[in-house]
């Protein structure tokens, strides 16, 4: 929650009525989606490679869902949002996802990246677009959070019904079954799991 929601509230400082996109729908990306909804986004575009994630995104408030493997995805997002989104959040951990997030960001918009790609990976950027389209690219580490400030804030938002993080809980798993649980997470069959230590 800190990484995904913090990227929206702290790193992007997204304003009410903005258009948002989240590329990569794991626990981090879904937290961004919930935060974008809490901000009063007028459009929330959800993008993943797994159709099951797109279905979940719809139920959590995404207004448009696209599969990242769709070769027409950039045009489709631009058409659905009237030129792209004001804030695109890369939450997948790959340069491919970052490139897509950048390309669906509108003129004047901000691309926030929190996924952690391989340290050797490089991103080739069309340099002139930064200037001619007044773009911003920001990295976000643990949602630019200050835990003493943000943990109580997010808990209070959850209690008030604005950040329903409970909807991301897929299962509770005893410690002895942690390995198959991690396999399910890696296959994209779970969003967030609680490991029971008792
Ligand atoms: N910046 C930080 O402080 C911070 C903190 C925690 C995690 N992370 C990173 O955030 C990322 C997300 O974490 P998570 O736990 O949600 O991971 P996850 O593996 O559960 O979810 C990643 C999702 O991205 C999707 N995906 C992969 N490639 C894609 C592509 N090209 N386009 C669209 N979707 C794609 C996957 O299908 C999956 O649903 C990871 O890279 C993780 O290392 C960063």
PDB file of C-alpha atoms and ligand atoms in Angstrom:
ATOM      1  CA  UNK A   1       0.000   0.000   0.000  1.00  0.00           C
ATOM      2  CA  UNK A   2       2.816   2.430   0.841  1.00  0.00           C
ATOM      3  CA  UNK A   3       4.481   2.010  -2.570  1.00  0.00           C
ATOM      4  CA  UNK A   4       1.370   1.997  -4.744  1.00  0.00           C
ATOM      5  CA  UNK A   5      -0.797   4.550  -2.965  1.00  0.00           C
ATOM      6  CA  UNK A   6       2.174   6.728  -1.994  1.00  0.00           C
ATOM      7  CA  UNK A   7       3.173   6.995  -5.660  1.00  0.00           C
ATOM      8  CA  UNK A   8      -0.225   8.560  -6.368  1.00  0.00           C
ATOM      9  CA  UNK A   9      -0.634  10.749  -3.270  1.00  0.00           C
ATOM     10  CA  UNK A  10       2.985  11.746  -2.597  1.00  0.00           C
ATOM     11  CA  UNK A  11       5.121  11.290  -5.713  1.00  0.00           C
ATOM     12  CA  UNK A  12       2.543  12.401  -8.290  1.00  0.00           C
ATOM     13  CA  UNK A  13       0.383  14.532  -5.979  1.00  0.00           C
ATOM     14  CA  UNK A  14      -2.459  13.674  -8.313  1.00  0.00           C
ATOM     15  CA  UNK A  15      -5.293  16.161  -8.288  1.00  0.00           C
ATOM     16  CA  UNK A  16      -9.035  15.431  -8.319  1.00  0.00           C
ATOM     17  CA  UNK A  17     -10.475  14.909 -11.780  1.00  0.00           C
ATOM     18  CA  UNK A  18      -7.203  13.842 -13.393  1.00  0.00           C
ATOM     19  CA  UNK A  19      -6.892  10.915 -15.828  1.00  0.00           C
ATOM     20  CA  UNK A  20      -4.714   8.059 -14.537  1.00  0.00           C
ATOM     21  CA  UNK A  21      -3.290   4.811 -15.879  1.00  0.00           C
ATOM     22  CA  UNK A  22      -1.675   1.939 -14.012  1.00  0.00           C
ATOM     23  CA  UNK A  23       0.579  -0.409 -15.983  1.00  0.00           C
ATOM     24  CA  UNK A  24       1.174  -3.629 -14.021  1.00  0.00           C
ATOM     25  CA  UNK A  25      -1.538  -4.898 -11.706  1.00  0.00           C
ATOM     26  CA  UNK A  26       0.111  -6.682  -8.803  1.00  0.00           C
ATOM     27  CA  UNK A  27      -0.381  -5.653  -5.185  1.00  0.00           C
ATOM     28  CA  UNK A  28       1.529  -2.440  -5.904  1.00  0.00           C
ATOM     29  CA  UNK A  29      -0.379  -1.471  -9.051  1.00  0.00           C
ATOM     30  CA  UNK A  30      -3.770  -2.301  -7.522  1.00  0.00           C
ATOM     31  CA  UNK A  31      -2.901  -0.057  -4.552  1.00  0.00           C
ATOM     32  CA  UNK A  32      -2.240   2.740  -7.058  1.00  0.00           C
ATOM     33  CA  UNK A  33      -5.597   2.021  -8.665  1.00  0.00           C
ATOM     34  CA  UNK A  34      -7.383   2.329  -5.296  1.00  0.00           C
ATOM     35  CA  UNK A  35      -5.506   5.566  -4.577  1.00  0.00           C
ATOM     36  CA  UNK A  36      -6.380   7.018  -7.987  1.00  0.00           C
ATOM     37  CA  UNK A  37     -10.041   6.256  -7.273  1.00  0.00           C
ATOM     38  CA  UNK A  38      -9.695   7.907  -3.839  1.00  0.00           C
ATOM     39  CA  UNK A  39      -8.298  11.007  -5.563  1.00  0.00           C
ATOM     40  CA  UNK A  40     -11.436  11.264  -7.679  1.00  0.00           C
ATOM     41  CA  UNK A  41      -9.798  10.408 -10.997  1.00  0.00           C
ATOM     42  CA  UNK A  42     -12.183  10.944 -13.887  1.00  0.00           C
ATOM     43  CA  UNK A  43     -10.634   8.056 -15.825  1.00  0.00           C
ATOM     44  CA  UNK A  44      -8.609   5.099 -14.569  1.00  0.00           C
ATOM     45  CA  UNK A  45      -6.944   2.963 -17.229  1.00  0.00           C
ATOM     46  CA  UNK A  46      -5.753  -0.457 -16.054  1.00  0.00           C
ATOM     47  CA  UNK A  47      -3.147  -2.390 -18.060  1.00  0.00           C
ATOM     48  CA  UNK A  48      -1.717  -5.874 -17.555  1.00  0.00           C
ATOM     49  CA  UNK A  49      -0.761  -8.934 -19.561  1.00  0.00           C
ATOM     50  CA  UNK A  50      -3.204 -11.152 -17.651  1.00  0.00           C
ATOM     51  CA  UNK A  51      -6.921 -10.945 -18.444  1.00  0.00           C
ATOM     52  CA  UNK A  52      -7.782 -12.063 -14.892  1.00  0.00           C
ATOM     53  CA  UNK A  53      -6.063  -8.933 -13.530  1.00  0.00           C
ATOM     54  CA  UNK A  54      -8.108  -6.745 -15.867  1.00  0.00           C
ATOM     55  CA  UNK A  55     -11.334  -8.285 -14.557  1.00  0.00           C
ATOM     56  CA  UNK A  56     -10.287  -7.525 -10.977  1.00  0.00           C
ATOM     57  CA  UNK A  57      -9.328  -3.977 -11.998  1.00  0.00           C
ATOM     58  CA  UNK A  58     -12.817  -3.413 -13.384  1.00  0.00           C
ATOM     59  CA  UNK A  59     -14.355  -4.472 -10.084  1.00  0.00           C
ATOM     60  CA  UNK A  60     -12.067  -2.055  -8.203  1.00  0.00           C
ATOM     61  CA  UNK A  61     -13.020   1.017 -10.212  1.00  0.00           C
ATOM     62  CA  UNK A  62     -10.988   0.985 -13.439  1.00  0.00           C
ATOM     63  CA  UNK A  63     -12.952   2.723 -16.185  1.00  0.00           C
ATOM     64  CA  UNK A  64     -10.952   1.229 -19.080  1.00  0.00           C
ATOM     65  CA  UNK A  65      -8.942  -2.025 -19.206  1.00  0.00           C
ATOM     66  CA  UNK A  66      -6.418  -3.036 -21.849  1.00  0.00           C
ATOM     67  CA  UNK A  67      -4.109  -5.972 -22.367  1.00  0.00           C
ATOM     68  CA  UNK A  68      -0.496  -4.787 -22.715  1.00  0.00           C
ATOM     69  CA  UNK A  69       0.015  -7.348 -25.496  1.00  0.00           C
ATOM     70  CA  UNK A  70      -2.542  -5.568 -27.708  1.00  0.00           C
ATOM     71  CA  UNK A  71      -0.510  -4.010 -30.573  1.00  0.00           C
ATOM     72  CA  UNK A  72      -3.027  -1.133 -30.803  1.00  0.00           C
ATOM     73  CA  UNK A  73      -2.979  -0.351 -27.085  1.00  0.00           C
ATOM     74  CA  UNK A  74      -1.418   3.130 -27.311  1.00  0.00           C
ATOM     75  CA  UNK A  75      -3.985   4.360 -29.833  1.00  0.00           C
ATOM     76  CA  UNK A  76      -6.806   2.730 -27.874  1.00  0.00           C
ATOM     77  CA  UNK A  77      -5.797   4.396 -24.583  1.00  0.00           C
ATOM     78  CA  UNK A  78      -5.443   7.772 -26.301  1.00  0.00           C
ATOM     79  CA  UNK A  79      -8.839   7.412 -27.913  1.00  0.00           C
ATOM     80  CA  UNK A  80     -10.499   6.322 -24.658  1.00  0.00           C
ATOM     81  CA  UNK A  81      -8.981   9.164 -22.630  1.00  0.00           C
ATOM     82  CA  UNK A  82      -8.970  12.034 -25.112  1.00  0.00           C
ATOM     83  CA  UNK A  83      -5.232  12.104 -25.800  1.00  0.00           C
ATOM     84  CA  UNK A  84      -3.676  10.049 -23.026  1.00  0.00           C
ATOM     85  CA  UNK A  85      -3.583  10.261 -19.240  1.00  0.00           C
ATOM     86  CA  UNK A  86      -2.333  13.017 -16.958  1.00  0.00           C
ATOM     87  CA  UNK A  87      -0.576  10.481 -14.715  1.00  0.00           C
ATOM     88  CA  UNK A  88       0.702   7.050 -15.784  1.00  0.00           C
ATOM     89  CA  UNK A  89       2.095   4.722 -13.131  1.00  0.00           C
ATOM     90  CA  UNK A  90       4.520   1.959 -14.167  1.00  0.00           C
ATOM     91  CA  UNK A  91       4.150  -0.769 -11.537  1.00  0.00           C
ATOM     92  CA  UNK A  92       5.320  -3.864 -13.438  1.00  0.00           C
ATOM     93  CA  UNK A  93       9.100  -3.736 -13.114  1.00  0.00           C
ATOM     94  CA  UNK A  94      10.062  -3.822 -16.768  1.00  0.00           C
ATOM     95  CA  UNK A  95      11.365  -1.304 -19.268  1.00  0.00           C
ATOM     96  CA  UNK A  96       8.665  -2.433 -21.701  1.00  0.00           C
ATOM     97  CA  UNK A  97       6.012  -1.402 -19.186  1.00  0.00           C
ATOM     98  CA  UNK A  98       7.799   1.922 -18.558  1.00  0.00           C
ATOM     99  CA  UNK A  99       7.901   2.632 -22.290  1.00  0.00           C
ATOM    100  CA  UNK A 100       4.183   1.930 -22.532  1.00  0.00           C
ATOM    101  CA  UNK A 101       3.417   4.118 -19.490  1.00  0.00           C
ATOM    102  CA  UNK A 102       5.420   6.960 -21.060  1.00  0.00           C
ATOM    103  CA  UNK A 103       3.701   6.614 -24.410  1.00  0.00           C
ATOM    104  CA  UNK A 104       0.172   6.726 -22.966  1.00  0.00           C
ATOM    105  CA  UNK A 105       0.962   9.830 -20.898  1.00  0.00           C
ATOM    106  CA  UNK A 106      -0.637  12.946 -22.370  1.00  0.00           C
ATOM    107  CA  UNK A 107       1.108  16.167 -23.336  1.00  0.00           C
ATOM    108  CA  UNK A 108       1.987  17.969 -20.087  1.00  0.00           C
ATOM    109  CA  UNK A 109       1.535  14.763 -18.104  1.00  0.00           C
ATOM    110  CA  UNK A 110       3.652  12.888 -15.592  1.00  0.00           C
ATOM    111  CA  UNK A 111       4.938   9.317 -15.810  1.00  0.00           C
ATOM    112  CA  UNK A 112       5.751   7.800 -12.422  1.00  0.00           C
ATOM    113  CA  UNK A 113       7.817   4.619 -12.270  1.00  0.00           C
ATOM    114  CA  UNK A 114       8.092   2.407  -9.187  1.00  0.00           C
ATOM    115  CA  UNK A 115       8.611  -1.069 -10.679  1.00  0.00           C
ATOM    116  CA  UNK A 116      12.167  -2.259 -10.230  1.00  0.00           C
ATOM    117  CA  UNK A 117      13.656  -3.477 -13.523  1.00  0.00           C
ATOM    118  CA  UNK A 118      16.904  -5.408 -13.825  1.00  0.00           C
ATOM    119  CA  UNK A 119      19.685  -2.951 -12.822  1.00  0.00           C
ATOM    120  CA  UNK A 120      21.387  -3.575 -16.176  1.00  0.00           C
ATOM    121  CA  UNK A 121      18.282  -2.518 -18.132  1.00  0.00           C
ATOM    122  CA  UNK A 122      18.394   0.778 -20.029  1.00  0.00           C
ATOM    123  CA  UNK A 123      15.469   2.877 -21.233  1.00  0.00           C
ATOM    124  CA  UNK A 124      15.703   4.683 -24.559  1.00  0.00           C
ATOM    125  CA  UNK A 125      13.680   7.906 -24.420  1.00  0.00           C
ATOM    126  CA  UNK A 126      12.649  10.156 -27.284  1.00  0.00           C
ATOM    127  CA  UNK A 127      14.434  13.167 -25.758  1.00  0.00           C
ATOM    128  CA  UNK A 128      12.602  15.885 -27.641  1.00  0.00           C
ATOM    129  CA  UNK A 129       9.223  14.705 -26.341  1.00  0.00           C
ATOM    130  CA  UNK A 130      10.238  15.783 -22.830  1.00  0.00           C
ATOM    131  CA  UNK A 131      10.600  19.360 -24.069  1.00  0.00           C
ATOM    132  CA  UNK A 132       8.053  19.670 -26.846  1.00  0.00           C
ATOM    133  CA  UNK A 133       5.336  17.989 -24.766  1.00  0.00           C
ATOM    134  CA  UNK A 134       6.476  19.353 -21.372  1.00  0.00           C
ATOM    135  CA  UNK A 135       6.613  15.868 -19.906  1.00  0.00           C
ATOM    136  CA  UNK A 136       7.736  14.842 -16.439  1.00  0.00           C
ATOM    137  CA  UNK A 137       9.195  11.455 -15.475  1.00  0.00           C
ATOM    138  CA  UNK A 138       9.529  10.684 -11.772  1.00  0.00           C
ATOM    139  CA  UNK A 139      10.896   7.691  -9.901  1.00  0.00           C
ATOM    140  CA  UNK A 140       9.087   6.674  -6.735  1.00  0.00           C
ATOM    141  CA  UNK A 141      10.751   4.770  -3.913  1.00  0.00           C
ATOM    142  CA  UNK A 142       8.267   3.299  -1.397  1.00  0.00           C
ATOM    143  CA  UNK A 143       5.768   5.863  -2.586  1.00  0.00           C
ATOM    144  CA  UNK A 144       7.887   8.809  -1.364  1.00  0.00           C
ATOM    145  CA  UNK A 145       6.383   7.887   2.007  1.00  0.00           C
ATOM    146  CA  UNK A 146       7.301   9.014   5.485  1.00  0.00           C
ATOM    147  CA  UNK A 147       6.022   5.966   7.420  1.00  0.00           C
ATOM    148  CA  UNK A 148       5.248   7.861  10.654  1.00  0.00           C
ATOM    149  CA  UNK A 149       3.072  10.241   8.653  1.00  0.00           C
ATOM    150  CA  UNK A 150       1.656   7.979   5.953  1.00  0.00           C
ATOM    151  CA  UNK A 151       0.889   4.667   7.710  1.00  0.00           C
ATOM    152  CA  UNK A 152      -1.623   6.293  10.118  1.00  0.00           C
ATOM    153  CA  UNK A 153      -2.999   8.370   7.224  1.00  0.00           C
ATOM    154  CA  UNK A 154      -3.597   5.335   5.000  1.00  0.00           C
ATOM    155  CA  UNK A 155      -5.087   3.322   7.913  1.00  0.00           C
ATOM    156  CA  UNK A 156      -7.480   6.200   8.604  1.00  0.00           C
ATOM    157  CA  UNK A 157      -8.409   6.348   4.914  1.00  0.00           C
ATOM    158  CA  UNK A 158      -9.074   2.572   4.954  1.00  0.00           C
ATOM    159  CA  UNK A 159     -11.272   2.930   8.054  1.00  0.00           C
ATOM    160  CA  UNK A 160     -13.185   5.738   6.386  1.00  0.00           C
ATOM    161  CA  UNK A 161     -13.790   3.494   3.350  1.00  0.00           C
ATOM    162  CA  UNK A 162     -11.576   5.456   0.939  1.00  0.00           C
ATOM    163  CA  UNK A 163      -8.766   2.883   0.531  1.00  0.00           C
ATOM    164  CA  UNK A 164     -10.413  -0.580   0.610  1.00  0.00           C
ATOM    165  CA  UNK A 165      -7.138  -2.499   0.818  1.00  0.00           C
ATOM    166  CA  UNK A 166      -9.057  -5.513   2.181  1.00  0.00           C
ATOM    167  CA  UNK A 167     -10.309  -6.061  -1.374  1.00  0.00           C
ATOM    168  CA  UNK A 168      -6.742  -6.928  -2.405  1.00  0.00           C
ATOM    169  CA  UNK A 169      -6.496  -9.818   0.070  1.00  0.00           C
ATOM    170  CA  UNK A 170      -6.560 -13.071  -1.903  1.00  0.00           C
ATOM    171  CA  UNK A 171      -5.953 -15.575   0.885  1.00  0.00           C
ATOM    172  CA  UNK A 172      -4.616 -16.303   4.353  1.00  0.00           C
ATOM    173  CA  UNK A 173      -1.929 -18.985   4.286  1.00  0.00           C
ATOM    174  CA  UNK A 174      -0.273 -20.935   7.118  1.00  0.00           C
ATOM    175  CA  UNK A 175       3.497 -20.519   7.263  1.00  0.00           C
ATOM    176  CA  UNK A 176       3.994 -24.191   6.278  1.00  0.00           C
ATOM    177  CA  UNK A 177       2.320 -23.465   2.916  1.00  0.00           C
ATOM    178  CA  UNK A 178       4.305 -20.384   2.042  1.00  0.00           C
ATOM    179  CA  UNK A 179       6.134 -21.930  -0.936  1.00  0.00           C
ATOM    180  CA  UNK A 180       3.065 -22.870  -3.021  1.00  0.00           C
ATOM    181  CA  UNK A 181       1.569 -19.486  -2.001  1.00  0.00           C
ATOM    182  CA  UNK A 182       4.596 -17.690  -3.470  1.00  0.00           C
ATOM    183  CA  UNK A 183       4.261 -19.813  -6.627  1.00  0.00           C
ATOM    184  CA  UNK A 184       0.625 -18.666  -6.964  1.00  0.00           C
ATOM    185  CA  UNK A 185       1.756 -15.064  -6.494  1.00  0.00           C
ATOM    186  CA  UNK A 186       4.423 -15.466  -9.198  1.00  0.00           C
ATOM    187  CA  UNK A 187       1.834 -16.924 -11.595  1.00  0.00           C
ATOM    188  CA  UNK A 188      -0.434 -13.916 -10.990  1.00  0.00           C
ATOM    189  CA  UNK A 189      -3.118 -16.023  -9.277  1.00  0.00           C
ATOM    190  CA  UNK A 190      -3.030 -13.963  -6.070  1.00  0.00           C
ATOM    191  CA  UNK A 191      -2.812 -10.251  -5.346  1.00  0.00           C
ATOM    192  CA  UNK A 192      -1.898 -10.057  -1.658  1.00  0.00           C
ATOM    193  CA  UNK A 193      -1.539 -12.926   0.815  1.00  0.00           C
ATOM    194  CA  UNK A 194      -1.337 -12.879   4.595  1.00  0.00           C
ATOM    195  CA  UNK A 195       1.012 -15.474   6.088  1.00  0.00           C
ATOM    196  CA  UNK A 196      -0.338 -16.762   9.406  1.00  0.00           C
ATOM    197  CA  UNK A 197       2.473 -17.328  11.935  1.00  0.00           C
ATOM    198  CA  UNK A 198       0.392 -19.085  14.628  1.00  0.00           C
TER     199      UNK A 198
HETATM  200  N1  LIG B   1       9.660   1.450  -5.847  1.00  0.00           N
HETATM  201  C1  LIG B   1       9.539   0.767  -4.730  1.00  0.00           C
HETATM  202  O1  LIG B   1       9.792   1.262  -3.641  1.00  0.00           O
HETATM  203  C2  LIG B   1       9.023  -0.650  -4.792  1.00  0.00           C
HETATM  204  C3  LIG B   1       8.549  -1.281  -3.623  1.00  0.00           C
HETATM  205  C4  LIG B   1       8.001  -2.559  -3.746  1.00  0.00           C
HETATM  206  C5  LIG B   1       7.961  -3.201  -4.977  1.00  0.00           C
HETATM  207  N2  LIG B   1       8.479  -2.558  -6.075  1.00  0.00           N
HETATM  208  C6  LIG B   1       8.426  -3.166  -7.408  1.00  0.00           C
HETATM  209  O2  LIG B   1       7.126  -2.922  -7.924  1.00  0.00           O
HETATM  210  C7  LIG B   1       6.821  -3.907  -8.920  1.00  0.00           C
HETATM  211  C8  LIG B   1       5.436  -4.466  -8.681  1.00  0.00           C
HETATM  212  O3  LIG B   1       5.391  -5.212  -7.471  1.00  0.00           O
HETATM  213  P1  LIG B   1       4.205  -6.267  -7.240  1.00  0.00           P
HETATM  214  O4  LIG B   1       4.436  -6.903  -5.920  1.00  0.00           O
HETATM  215  O5  LIG B   1       2.906  -5.608  -7.505  1.00  0.00           O
HETATM  216  O6  LIG B   1       4.554  -7.316  -8.417  1.00  0.00           O
HETATM  217  P2  LIG B   1       3.676  -8.438  -9.125  1.00  0.00           P
HETATM  218  O7  LIG B   1       4.649  -9.337  -9.808  1.00  0.00           O
HETATM  219  O8  LIG B   1       2.680  -9.043  -8.160  1.00  0.00           O
HETATM  220  O9  LIG B   1       2.836  -7.635 -10.228  1.00  0.00           O
HETATM  221  C9  LIG B   1       3.399  -7.178 -11.430  1.00  0.00           C
HETATM  222  C10 LIG B   1       2.286  -7.175 -12.479  1.00  0.00           C
HETATM  223  O10 LIG B   1       2.819  -6.579 -13.672  1.00  0.00           O
HETATM  224  C11 LIG B   1       2.319  -7.315 -14.785  1.00  0.00           C
HETATM  225  N3  LIG B   1       3.220  -7.072 -15.918  1.00  0.00           N
HETATM  226  C12 LIG B   1       4.438  -7.606 -16.181  1.00  0.00           C
HETATM  227  N4  LIG B   1       4.945  -7.094 -17.324  1.00  0.00           N
HETATM  228  C13 LIG B   1       4.024  -6.223 -17.800  1.00  0.00           C
HETATM  229  C14 LIG B   1       3.964  -5.384 -18.935  1.00  0.00           C
HETATM  230  N5  LIG B   1       4.970  -5.341 -19.824  1.00  0.00           N
HETATM  231  N6  LIG B   1       2.882  -4.606 -19.095  1.00  0.00           N
HETATM  232  C15 LIG B   1       1.857  -4.648 -18.209  1.00  0.00           C
HETATM  233  N7  LIG B   1       1.848  -5.427 -17.099  1.00  0.00           N
HETATM  234  C16 LIG B   1       2.924  -6.202 -16.909  1.00  0.00           C
HETATM  235  C17 LIG B   1       2.280  -8.762 -14.304  1.00  0.00           C
HETATM  236  O11 LIG B   1       1.388  -9.548 -15.083  1.00  0.00           O
HETATM  237  C18 LIG B   1       1.775  -8.571 -12.865  1.00  0.00           C
HETATM  238  O12 LIG B   1       0.356  -8.609 -12.787  1.00  0.00           O
HETATM  239  C19 LIG B   1       7.938  -4.952  -8.835  1.00  0.00           C
HETATM  240  O13 LIG B   1       8.849  -4.714  -9.896  1.00  0.00           O
HETATM  241  C20 LIG B   1       8.582  -4.663  -7.493  1.00  0.00           C
HETATM  242  O14 LIG B   1       9.945  -5.029  -7.469  1.00  0.00           O
HETATM  243  C21 LIG B   1       8.991  -1.300  -6.007  1.00  0.00           C
END
